[in-house]
Amino acid sequence: MVRTIVGANWGDEGKGKITDMLAAESDIVVRFQGGANAGHTIINDYGRFALHLLPSGVCSPNVVNIIGPGVALDIEAFLREMEDVVSKGVPQPKILVSERAQVLMPYHVEFDELEEERLGKNSFGSTKSGIAPFYGDKYQKIGLQLCQLYYPDVLREKLAHALDIKNALMEHLYHKPPIDLEALIAQMTELAERIRPYVADTDEYLMNAVREGKNILLEGQLGTLRDPDHGIYPMVTSSSPLAGFAPVGAGVPVWSIKEIIAVTKAYSSCVGAGPFTTEIKGDEAEELRKRGGDRGEYGAKTGRPRRVGWFDCVATRYGCEMQGATEVALTNMDVLGYLDEIPVCVAYECDGERVERFPVTPKLEKCRPVYVTLPGWKCDIRGIKHFEDMPENARRYVEFIEKQIGCPIKMVSNGPRREEMMYR
Ligand code: GDP
């Protein structure tokens, strides 16, 4: 059976924890898009890990982890993360990297930095991991697949061609020294050798696994609202974080996907730029930020303070619909225990009009939240094992959200650790 875990919002919904938890009962975990630009935080018996590129099954010794062809493969980041995980006592993870995965080049990172600098106050709030230039090149067909690194003639020809374009930009747009072809070939050849033991035909491996009825988890990064088509364009990421893209980016047949778990937080958080209707500021925000997640709401990749706000039913209903979610996991429920009352956004207001459908970006920019206020439960719910044992107001909060978003909330997470989960 194939399951997909995706974000219903702006990312950082707590997907890593859910994947880490479900990985324990899976045979294979696959990353299908994105790169080392975001981060999943997982906390288990080995410690706390901020994973950027590695699939969240790396801490489960029986799981085969796969980096699919849809991923932006930063080889150095991959090798570094592997070393880090193993140095913390995790047994050497089983990992396969698709030979069709495209390679993120050192110049992608450089161009990402240069472009954000050039844009100044109009920058996209990129994590500067090279993701946008990488996917640009992939679709412009001047990228390199991992397999091409093992054919010296192909590597030289493709890189020379790419550098014709890159160096024109370096010289005339950014006024920087050109990239040296020979040094780059040497660097990529060395990296190719270091990653060679992991390279495989993962499409074939997965096709066989599907036929054998293996349990496979497909793991997305970020969330619906960062999708290039359905998100808050242009404040989006450059590959699709939607479950609909998962079979493409992972390399499994569409029909094999049976469950789509959309993850959302009991409040909202957002890293990076773009309209964020329920955002709160000042002391109120600082309090929520401090209490959120396992160590406060600070980006797993960048350490930047995350923007925080109240739960947004409009965005999350749309987020779940566009994911085609079959169920929802609600995380960080424990965080809200300090509040007397909790605002929940049930609609937007735009130029006097009530808006219930998540709008296009220019309209979204003008929307204000319409809140209803629910009573808080004023206690710590960590440690509670069954949904029925939660305070009545906490149960009501979950039921209210479930009705609003129109998708069953089957899991409620009340702490960052793997075992802190209530099932419904
Ligand atoms: P991801 O990218 O979707 O995996 O999300 P992140 O890992 O970046 O952010 C989620 C944060 O919430 C992390 O700090 C997690 O450890 C934390 N977390 C996940 N579930 C819970 C929960 O139920 N309660 C609390 N307090 N923290 C949680």
Short mmCIF file of C-alpha atoms and ligand atoms in Angstrom, two decimals:
data_model
loop_
_atom_site.label_atom_id
_atom_site.label_comp_id
_atom_site.label_asym_id
_atom_site.label_seq_id
_atom_site.Cartn_x
_atom_site.Cartn_y
_atom_site.Cartn_z
CA MET A 1 0.00 0.00 0.00
CA VAL A 2 1.25 3.46 -0.79
CA ARG A 3 0.56 6.41 1.52
CA THR A 4 1.49 10.01 0.97
CA ILE A 5 2.18 12.54 3.71
CA VAL A 6 1.90 16.15 2.68
CA GLY A 7 1.43 19.60 4.17
CA ALA A 8 -1.93 21.38 4.04
CA ASN A 9 -0.50 24.86 4.57
CA TRP A 10 2.81 26.73 4.22
CA GLY A 11 5.10 23.92 5.40
CA ASP A 12 6.40 23.09 8.89
CA GLU A 13 3.11 21.46 9.82
CA GLY A 14 4.90 18.61 11.60
CA LYS A 15 5.11 16.18 8.66
CA GLY A 16 8.48 14.90 9.83
CA LYS A 17 7.07 13.60 13.08
CA ILE A 18 4.15 11.86 11.35
CA THR A 19 6.46 10.32 8.76
CA ASP A 20 8.97 9.22 11.39
CA MET A 21 6.11 7.62 13.30
CA LEU A 22 4.58 5.88 10.29
CA ALA A 23 8.02 4.97 8.95
CA ALA A 24 8.37 2.55 11.82
CA GLU A 25 5.61 0.45 10.22
CA SER A 26 6.74 0.97 6.61
CA ASP A 27 9.16 -0.82 4.32
CA ILE A 28 10.11 2.17 2.21
CA VAL A 29 10.07 5.96 2.65
CA VAL A 30 10.48 8.16 -0.43
CA ARG A 31 11.20 11.88 -0.80
CA PHE A 32 9.54 13.06 -4.02
CA GLN A 33 10.31 16.79 -4.45
CA GLY A 34 12.21 19.75 -3.06
CA GLY A 35 15.74 19.68 -1.79
CA ALA A 36 17.80 20.59 1.20
CA ASN A 37 15.88 23.85 1.53
CA ALA A 38 13.36 22.89 4.18
CA GLY A 39 13.63 20.80 7.27
CA HIS A 40 11.78 18.12 9.11
CA THR A 41 12.32 17.89 12.83
CA ILE A 42 12.13 14.41 14.21
CA ILE A 43 12.73 13.42 17.79
CA ASN A 44 13.18 9.81 18.81
CA ASP A 45 15.38 7.59 20.96
CA TYR A 46 18.52 8.57 19.05
CA GLY A 47 18.01 12.28 19.63
CA ARG A 48 16.74 15.30 17.74
CA PHE A 49 17.33 15.56 14.01
CA ALA A 50 16.67 18.39 11.60
CA LEU A 51 16.58 16.48 8.33
CA HIS A 52 16.80 18.51 5.14
CA LEU A 53 17.36 16.06 2.32
CA LEU A 54 17.24 12.62 3.87
CA PRO A 55 13.88 10.87 4.02
CA SER A 56 12.36 10.71 7.52
CA GLY A 57 12.72 6.92 7.63
CA VAL A 58 16.47 7.12 8.24
CA CYS A 59 16.08 6.51 11.95
CA SER A 60 14.07 3.33 11.45
CA PRO A 61 16.65 0.60 10.78
CA ASN A 62 14.37 -1.63 8.69
CA VAL A 63 13.28 1.08 6.29
CA VAL A 64 14.74 1.54 2.81
CA ASN A 65 14.90 5.28 2.16
CA ILE A 66 14.69 6.61 -1.37
CA ILE A 67 15.50 9.96 -2.92
CA GLY A 68 13.25 10.08 -5.95
CA PRO A 69 13.86 11.69 -9.35
CA GLY A 70 11.75 14.73 -8.39
CA VAL A 71 14.20 15.82 -5.70
CA ALA A 72 16.88 18.50 -6.06
CA LEU A 73 19.91 16.43 -5.13
CA ASP A 74 22.64 18.43 -3.42
CA ILE A 75 25.28 15.69 -3.18
CA GLU A 76 27.40 17.44 -0.61
CA ALA A 77 24.40 18.16 1.62
CA PHE A 78 23.34 14.52 1.26
CA LEU A 79 26.74 13.16 2.32
CA ARG A 80 27.01 15.66 5.17
CA GLU A 81 23.60 14.74 6.53
CA MET A 82 24.37 11.03 6.33
CA GLU A 83 27.54 11.57 8.36
CA ASP A 84 25.65 13.63 10.91
CA VAL A 85 22.92 11.02 11.42
CA VAL A 86 25.40 8.17 11.78
CA SER A 87 27.60 10.20 14.16
CA LYS A 88 24.59 10.50 16.49
CA GLY A 89 24.40 6.74 16.83
CA VAL A 90 21.75 5.89 14.22
CA PRO A 91 22.67 2.60 12.48
CA GLN A 92 23.89 3.19 8.89
CA PRO A 93 20.60 3.97 7.08
CA LYS A 94 19.64 2.08 3.94
CA ILE A 95 19.39 4.69 1.20
CA LEU A 96 18.91 4.56 -2.54
CA VAL A 97 19.23 7.63 -4.72
CA SER A 98 17.51 7.68 -8.09
CA GLU A 99 19.93 7.73 -11.01
CA ARG A 100 17.43 10.08 -12.64
CA ALA A 101 17.54 12.63 -9.80
CA GLN A 102 18.88 15.95 -11.03
CA VAL A 103 22.01 17.27 -9.40
CA LEU A 104 22.00 20.60 -7.65
CA MET A 105 25.20 22.34 -8.70
CA PRO A 106 27.33 24.62 -6.54
CA TYR A 107 26.43 27.44 -8.93
CA HIS A 108 22.72 27.02 -8.18
CA VAL A 109 23.40 28.04 -4.60
CA GLU A 110 25.54 30.93 -5.79
CA PHE A 111 22.88 32.18 -8.21
CA ASP A 112 20.20 31.89 -5.55
CA GLU A 113 22.24 34.13 -3.24
CA LEU A 114 23.16 36.60 -5.96
CA GLU A 115 19.58 36.90 -7.17
CA GLU A 116 18.10 37.43 -3.71
CA GLU A 117 20.74 40.10 -3.13
CA ARG A 118 19.92 41.75 -6.45
CA LEU A 119 16.19 41.76 -5.68
CA GLY A 120 16.79 43.39 -2.30
CA LYS A 121 13.49 44.21 -0.62
CA ASN A 122 11.59 42.39 -3.37
CA SER A 123 13.38 39.10 -2.66
CA PHE A 124 11.41 35.86 -2.26
CA GLY A 125 12.75 35.03 1.19
CA SER A 126 14.57 32.07 -0.34
CA THR A 127 16.58 29.79 1.94
CA LYS A 128 19.38 30.26 -0.62
CA SER A 129 19.79 26.53 -1.13
CA GLY A 130 19.74 26.91 -4.91
CA ILE A 131 16.27 25.46 -5.40
CA ALA A 132 14.75 28.04 -7.76
CA PRO A 133 17.79 28.20 -10.11
CA PHE A 134 17.98 24.40 -9.98
CA TYR A 135 14.39 23.77 -11.09
CA GLY A 136 14.70 26.60 -13.61
CA ASP A 137 17.59 24.77 -15.23
CA LYS A 138 15.84 21.40 -15.02
CA TYR A 139 12.88 22.64 -17.03
CA GLN A 140 15.10 24.70 -19.31
CA LYS A 141 16.86 21.38 -19.91
CA ILE A 142 20.32 22.55 -18.98
CA GLY A 143 20.43 20.51 -15.77
CA LEU A 144 22.25 17.21 -15.23
CA GLN A 145 20.79 13.94 -14.05
CA LEU A 146 22.91 12.03 -11.55
CA CYS A 147 23.54 9.24 -14.11
CA GLN A 148 25.13 11.75 -16.49
CA LEU A 149 27.94 12.38 -14.01
CA TYR A 150 29.28 8.88 -14.71
CA TYR A 151 29.83 9.59 -18.41
CA PRO A 152 32.86 11.95 -18.58
CA ASP A 153 32.15 13.14 -22.14
CA VAL A 154 28.54 13.87 -21.35
CA LEU A 155 29.47 15.66 -18.13
CA ARG A 156 31.97 17.90 -19.92
CA GLU A 157 29.67 18.72 -22.81
CA LYS A 158 26.63 19.47 -20.64
CA LEU A 159 28.52 21.56 -18.14
CA ALA A 160 30.27 23.55 -20.87
CA HIS A 161 26.88 24.28 -22.42
CA ALA A 162 25.36 25.31 -19.08
CA LEU A 163 28.34 27.53 -18.26
CA ASP A 164 27.97 29.45 -21.53
CA ILE A 165 24.69 30.72 -20.14
CA LYS A 166 25.71 30.92 -16.49
CA ASN A 167 28.89 32.85 -17.15
CA ALA A 168 27.10 35.39 -19.32
CA LEU A 169 24.86 36.09 -16.31
CA MET A 170 27.81 36.10 -13.93
CA GLU A 171 29.64 38.68 -15.97
CA HIS A 172 26.86 40.95 -17.18
CA LEU A 173 24.10 40.72 -14.58
CA TYR A 174 25.97 40.05 -11.35
CA HIS A 175 29.43 41.42 -12.26
CA LYS A 176 31.28 38.49 -10.74
CA PRO A 177 34.18 36.32 -11.97
CA PRO A 178 33.18 33.41 -14.26
CA ILE A 179 32.82 29.80 -13.10
CA ASP A 180 35.79 27.62 -14.06
CA LEU A 181 34.78 24.58 -16.13
CA GLU A 182 37.76 22.37 -15.26
CA ALA A 183 37.46 22.95 -11.50
CA LEU A 184 33.74 22.20 -11.68
CA ILE A 185 34.25 18.97 -13.61
CA ALA A 186 36.82 17.82 -11.04
CA GLN A 187 34.50 18.68 -8.15
CA MET A 188 31.46 16.95 -9.64
CA THR A 189 33.49 13.86 -10.59
CA GLU A 190 34.70 13.52 -7.04
CA LEU A 191 31.20 13.94 -5.60
CA ALA A 192 29.85 11.40 -8.10
CA GLU A 193 32.32 8.81 -6.80
CA ARG A 194 31.39 9.49 -3.19
CA ILE A 195 27.67 9.03 -3.81
CA ARG A 196 28.10 6.05 -6.18
CA PRO A 197 27.29 3.34 -3.59
CA TYR A 198 23.78 4.75 -3.18
CA VAL A 199 22.84 5.24 -6.84
CA ALA A 200 20.14 2.93 -8.17
CA ASP A 201 17.27 2.45 -10.59
CA THR A 202 14.72 3.38 -7.94
CA ASP A 203 11.82 3.31 -10.45
CA GLU A 204 12.33 -0.40 -10.95
CA TYR A 205 12.87 -0.98 -7.23
CA LEU A 206 9.62 0.81 -6.39
CA MET A 207 7.62 -0.85 -9.15
CA ASN A 208 8.62 -4.25 -7.76
CA ALA A 209 7.86 -3.13 -4.22
CA VAL A 210 4.38 -1.96 -5.27
CA ARG A 211 3.74 -5.31 -6.99
CA GLU A 212 4.83 -7.13 -3.83
CA GLY A 213 2.41 -5.07 -1.74
CA LYS A 214 5.10 -3.40 0.35
CA ASN A 215 4.18 -0.50 2.64
CA ILE A 216 5.51 2.64 1.05
CA LEU A 217 5.40 6.20 2.36
CA LEU A 218 5.85 9.16 0.06
CA GLU A 219 7.03 12.21 1.91
CA GLY A 220 6.39 15.75 0.74
CA GLN A 221 8.08 18.92 1.79
CA LEU A 222 6.41 22.29 2.44
CA GLY A 223 2.65 22.43 1.78
CA THR A 224 -0.19 23.24 -0.62
CA LEU A 225 0.16 27.00 -0.36
CA ARG A 226 3.74 26.78 -1.65
CA ASP A 227 2.72 24.91 -4.79
CA PRO A 228 3.76 26.77 -7.97
CA ASP A 229 0.26 26.41 -9.48
CA HIS A 230 -2.14 26.28 -6.57
CA GLY A 231 -0.19 28.21 -3.94
CA ILE A 232 0.43 31.89 -3.27
CA TYR A 233 2.38 32.46 -6.49
CA PRO A 234 5.03 33.83 -6.78
CA MET A 235 5.80 33.28 -3.07
CA VAL A 236 5.96 29.56 -3.68
CA THR A 237 8.55 26.86 -4.02
CA SER A 238 9.74 25.61 -7.40
CA SER A 239 8.49 22.02 -7.33
CA SER A 240 5.01 20.76 -6.54
CA PRO A 241 4.44 19.68 -2.93
CA LEU A 242 1.06 18.22 -3.89
CA ALA A 243 0.16 14.56 -3.49
CA GLY A 244 -0.78 14.65 -7.19
CA PHE A 245 2.88 15.13 -8.03
CA ALA A 246 4.04 12.42 -5.63
CA PRO A 247 3.77 9.51 -8.11
CA VAL A 248 5.81 11.49 -10.65
CA GLY A 249 8.51 12.70 -8.29
CA ALA A 250 8.80 9.36 -6.53
CA GLY A 251 8.31 7.04 -9.48
CA VAL A 252 5.30 4.93 -8.47
CA PRO A 253 2.11 4.30 -10.46
CA VAL A 254 -0.71 6.74 -9.70
CA TRP A 255 -3.16 3.94 -8.94
CA SER A 256 -0.98 2.62 -6.12
CA ILE A 257 -1.67 5.58 -3.80
CA LYS A 258 -4.42 4.70 -1.37
CA GLU A 259 -4.11 7.21 1.46
CA ILE A 260 -3.21 10.87 1.46
CA ILE A 261 -2.53 12.28 4.92
CA ALA A 262 -2.55 16.06 5.04
CA VAL A 263 -0.79 17.49 8.06
CA THR A 264 -1.83 20.78 9.64
CA LYS A 265 -1.01 22.54 12.90
CA ALA A 266 -3.57 23.52 15.53
CA TYR A 267 -2.51 27.13 14.77
CA SER A 268 -0.73 28.59 11.74
CA SER A 269 2.95 29.16 11.08
CA CYS A 270 4.76 30.30 7.99
CA VAL A 271 8.38 30.78 7.06
CA GLY A 272 9.17 33.17 4.27
CA ALA A 273 7.34 35.92 2.49
CA GLY A 274 3.79 36.20 1.16
CA PRO A 275 0.27 36.94 2.36
CA PHE A 276 -0.56 35.25 5.66
CA THR A 277 -4.07 36.34 6.60
CA THR A 278 -4.28 35.17 10.21
CA GLU A 279 -0.82 36.39 11.17
CA ILE A 280 -0.50 37.89 14.65
CA LYS A 281 2.24 40.24 15.81
CA GLY A 282 3.82 41.66 18.94
CA ASP A 283 3.65 40.05 22.37
CA GLU A 284 0.74 37.80 21.42
CA ALA A 285 2.83 36.33 18.58
CA GLU A 286 5.98 36.08 20.68
CA GLU A 287 4.10 34.03 23.29
CA LEU A 288 2.79 31.56 20.70
CA ARG A 289 6.16 31.42 18.90
CA LYS A 290 7.96 30.66 22.14
CA ARG A 291 5.58 27.83 23.01
CA GLY A 292 5.19 26.32 19.53
CA GLY A 293 6.87 23.18 18.17
CA ASP A 294 9.46 21.46 20.32
CA ARG A 295 11.73 24.47 20.79
CA GLY A 296 9.67 27.40 19.68
CA GLU A 297 8.74 28.30 16.14
CA TYR A 298 12.10 28.85 14.49
CA GLY A 299 12.92 27.51 11.02
CA ALA A 300 14.55 24.06 10.99
CA LYS A 301 16.76 25.17 8.09
CA THR A 302 17.43 28.81 8.76
CA GLY A 303 16.70 29.38 12.45
CA ARG A 304 14.56 32.33 11.34
CA PRO A 305 11.61 33.13 13.63
CA ARG A 306 8.51 31.70 11.97
CA ARG A 307 5.54 33.96 11.42
CA VAL A 308 2.65 32.67 13.52
CA GLY A 309 -1.11 33.13 13.62
CA TRP A 310 -4.44 31.52 14.40
CA PHE A 311 -5.84 28.47 12.65
CA ASP A 312 -7.08 29.35 9.17
CA CYS A 313 -10.01 27.19 8.06
CA VAL A 314 -10.20 28.86 4.64
CA ALA A 315 -6.58 28.12 3.79
CA THR A 316 -6.63 24.65 5.34
CA ARG A 317 -9.89 23.54 3.70
CA TYR A 318 -8.40 24.54 0.35
CA GLY A 319 -5.06 23.02 1.35
CA CYS A 320 -6.68 19.66 2.06
CA GLU A 321 -8.85 19.75 -1.05
CA MET A 322 -5.94 20.46 -3.39
CA GLN A 323 -3.98 17.67 -1.75
CA GLY A 324 -6.90 15.30 -2.25
CA ALA A 325 -6.50 14.44 1.44
CA THR A 326 -8.23 11.29 2.64
CA GLU A 327 -7.47 12.20 6.25
CA VAL A 328 -5.86 14.89 8.35
CA ALA A 329 -3.26 14.81 11.13
CA LEU A 330 -3.54 17.79 13.48
CA THR A 331 -0.27 18.55 15.26
CA ASN A 332 0.88 20.82 18.08
CA MET A 333 -2.46 20.59 19.86
CA ASP A 334 -0.64 20.79 23.23
CA VAL A 335 0.78 24.21 22.39
CA LEU A 336 -2.58 26.02 22.76
CA GLY A 337 -3.20 24.98 26.40
CA TYR A 338 -2.25 28.42 27.80
CA LEU A 339 -5.02 30.38 26.09
CA ASP A 340 -8.32 31.49 27.68
CA GLU A 341 -9.92 31.83 24.28
CA ILE A 342 -8.74 30.79 20.83
CA PRO A 343 -9.68 32.67 17.66
CA VAL A 344 -10.27 30.48 14.59
CA CYS A 345 -10.56 32.05 11.15
CA VAL A 346 -13.69 30.78 9.38
CA ALA A 347 -13.84 33.20 6.43
CA TYR A 348 -12.10 36.21 4.94
CA GLU A 349 -13.47 39.64 4.33
CA CYS A 350 -12.43 41.48 1.18
CA ASP A 351 -13.84 44.90 0.21
CA GLY A 352 -17.04 44.17 2.11
CA GLU A 353 -17.45 40.71 0.58
CA ARG A 354 -17.35 37.50 2.66
CA VAL A 355 -14.87 35.07 1.09
CA GLU A 356 -14.94 31.37 1.97
CA ARG A 357 -12.89 30.00 -0.90
CA PHE A 358 -9.13 30.57 -0.77
CA PRO A 359 -8.60 33.28 -3.40
CA VAL A 360 -5.88 34.10 -5.94
CA THR A 361 -2.88 35.98 -4.58
CA PRO A 362 -3.79 39.59 -5.53
CA LYS A 363 -7.18 39.18 -3.86
CA LEU A 364 -5.70 37.30 -0.90
CA GLU A 365 -3.42 40.28 -0.24
CA LYS A 366 -6.55 42.34 0.48
CA CYS A 367 -8.32 39.79 2.69
CA ARG A 368 -8.85 40.20 6.42
CA PRO A 369 -9.70 37.29 8.72
CA VAL A 370 -13.19 36.72 10.11
CA TYR A 371 -12.82 34.96 13.46
CA VAL A 372 -15.02 32.98 15.76
CA THR A 373 -13.67 32.54 19.26
CA LEU A 374 -13.62 29.16 20.93
CA PRO A 375 -13.02 28.62 24.66
CA GLY A 376 -9.58 27.33 25.64
CA TRP A 377 -8.94 24.31 27.89
CA LYS A 378 -6.31 25.91 30.11
CA CYS A 379 -4.26 22.86 30.93
CA ASP A 380 -1.38 20.78 29.67
CA ILE A 381 -2.67 17.92 27.52
CA ARG A 382 0.71 16.26 26.96
CA GLY A 383 0.74 12.70 28.17
CA ILE A 384 -2.93 12.07 27.33
CA LYS A 385 -3.16 8.91 25.23
CA HIS A 386 -6.78 8.88 24.11
CA PHE A 387 -8.77 11.57 22.38
CA GLU A 388 -11.78 10.92 24.65
CA ASP A 389 -9.64 11.75 27.69
CA MET A 390 -8.91 15.26 26.54
CA PRO A 391 -10.76 18.19 28.16
CA GLU A 392 -14.10 18.86 26.52
CA ASN A 393 -13.03 22.23 25.08
CA ALA A 394 -10.00 20.63 23.43
CA ARG A 395 -12.21 17.95 21.83
CA ARG A 396 -14.64 20.64 20.70
CA TYR A 397 -11.79 22.60 19.12
CA VAL A 398 -10.78 19.58 17.04
CA GLU A 399 -14.38 18.80 16.09
CA PHE A 400 -15.00 22.41 15.07
CA ILE A 401 -11.95 22.45 12.80
CA GLU A 402 -12.84 19.09 11.33
CA LYS A 403 -16.28 20.32 10.34
CA GLN A 404 -14.85 23.48 8.83
CA ILE A 405 -12.19 21.79 6.72
CA GLY A 406 -14.45 18.94 5.63
CA CYS A 407 -11.93 16.14 6.07
CA PRO A 408 -11.69 13.63 8.93
CA ILE A 409 -9.02 14.40 11.52
CA LYS A 410 -7.82 10.92 12.37
CA MET A 411 -4.68 11.80 14.28
CA VAL A 412 -4.16 14.47 16.92
CA SER A 413 -0.61 15.06 18.07
CA ASN A 414 -0.04 16.36 21.58
CA GLY A 415 3.73 16.55 21.77
CA PRO A 416 6.80 16.40 19.53
CA ARG A 417 7.79 12.83 20.38
CA ARG A 418 6.92 9.87 18.19
CA GLU A 419 4.60 8.27 20.74
CA GLU A 420 2.67 11.45 21.57
CA MET A 421 -0.31 10.78 19.33
CA MET A 422 -4.04 10.24 19.78
CA TYR A 423 -5.99 8.31 17.15
CA ARG A 424 -9.66 8.81 16.33
P1 GDP B 1 7.71 19.62 8.92
O1 GDP B 1 8.62 20.31 7.99
O2 GDP B 1 6.29 19.61 8.44
O3 GDP B 1 8.19 18.27 9.29
O4 GDP B 1 7.66 20.48 10.26
P2 GDP B 1 8.88 20.93 11.20
O5 GDP B 1 9.54 19.76 11.74
O6 GDP B 1 9.69 21.95 10.53
O7 GDP B 1 8.06 21.72 12.33
C1 GDP B 1 7.23 21.14 13.19
C2 GDP B 1 7.67 21.44 14.61
O8 GDP B 1 6.67 21.01 15.48
C3 GDP B 1 8.91 20.70 15.04
O9 GDP B 1 9.62 21.50 15.96
C4 GDP B 1 8.36 19.44 15.71
O10 GDP B 1 9.24 18.86 16.64
C5 GDP B 1 7.17 20.01 16.38
N1 GDP B 1 6.03 19.15 16.63
C6 GDP B 1 5.43 18.24 15.81
N2 GDP B 1 4.31 17.76 16.39
C7 GDP B 1 4.19 18.40 17.59
C8 GDP B 1 3.22 18.37 18.64
O11 GDP B 1 2.20 17.70 18.57
N3 GDP B 1 3.45 19.19 19.71
C9 GDP B 1 4.55 20.00 19.82
N4 GDP B 1 4.69 20.76 20.90
N5 GDP B 1 5.47 20.05 18.84
C10 GDP B 1 5.29 19.28 17.75
#
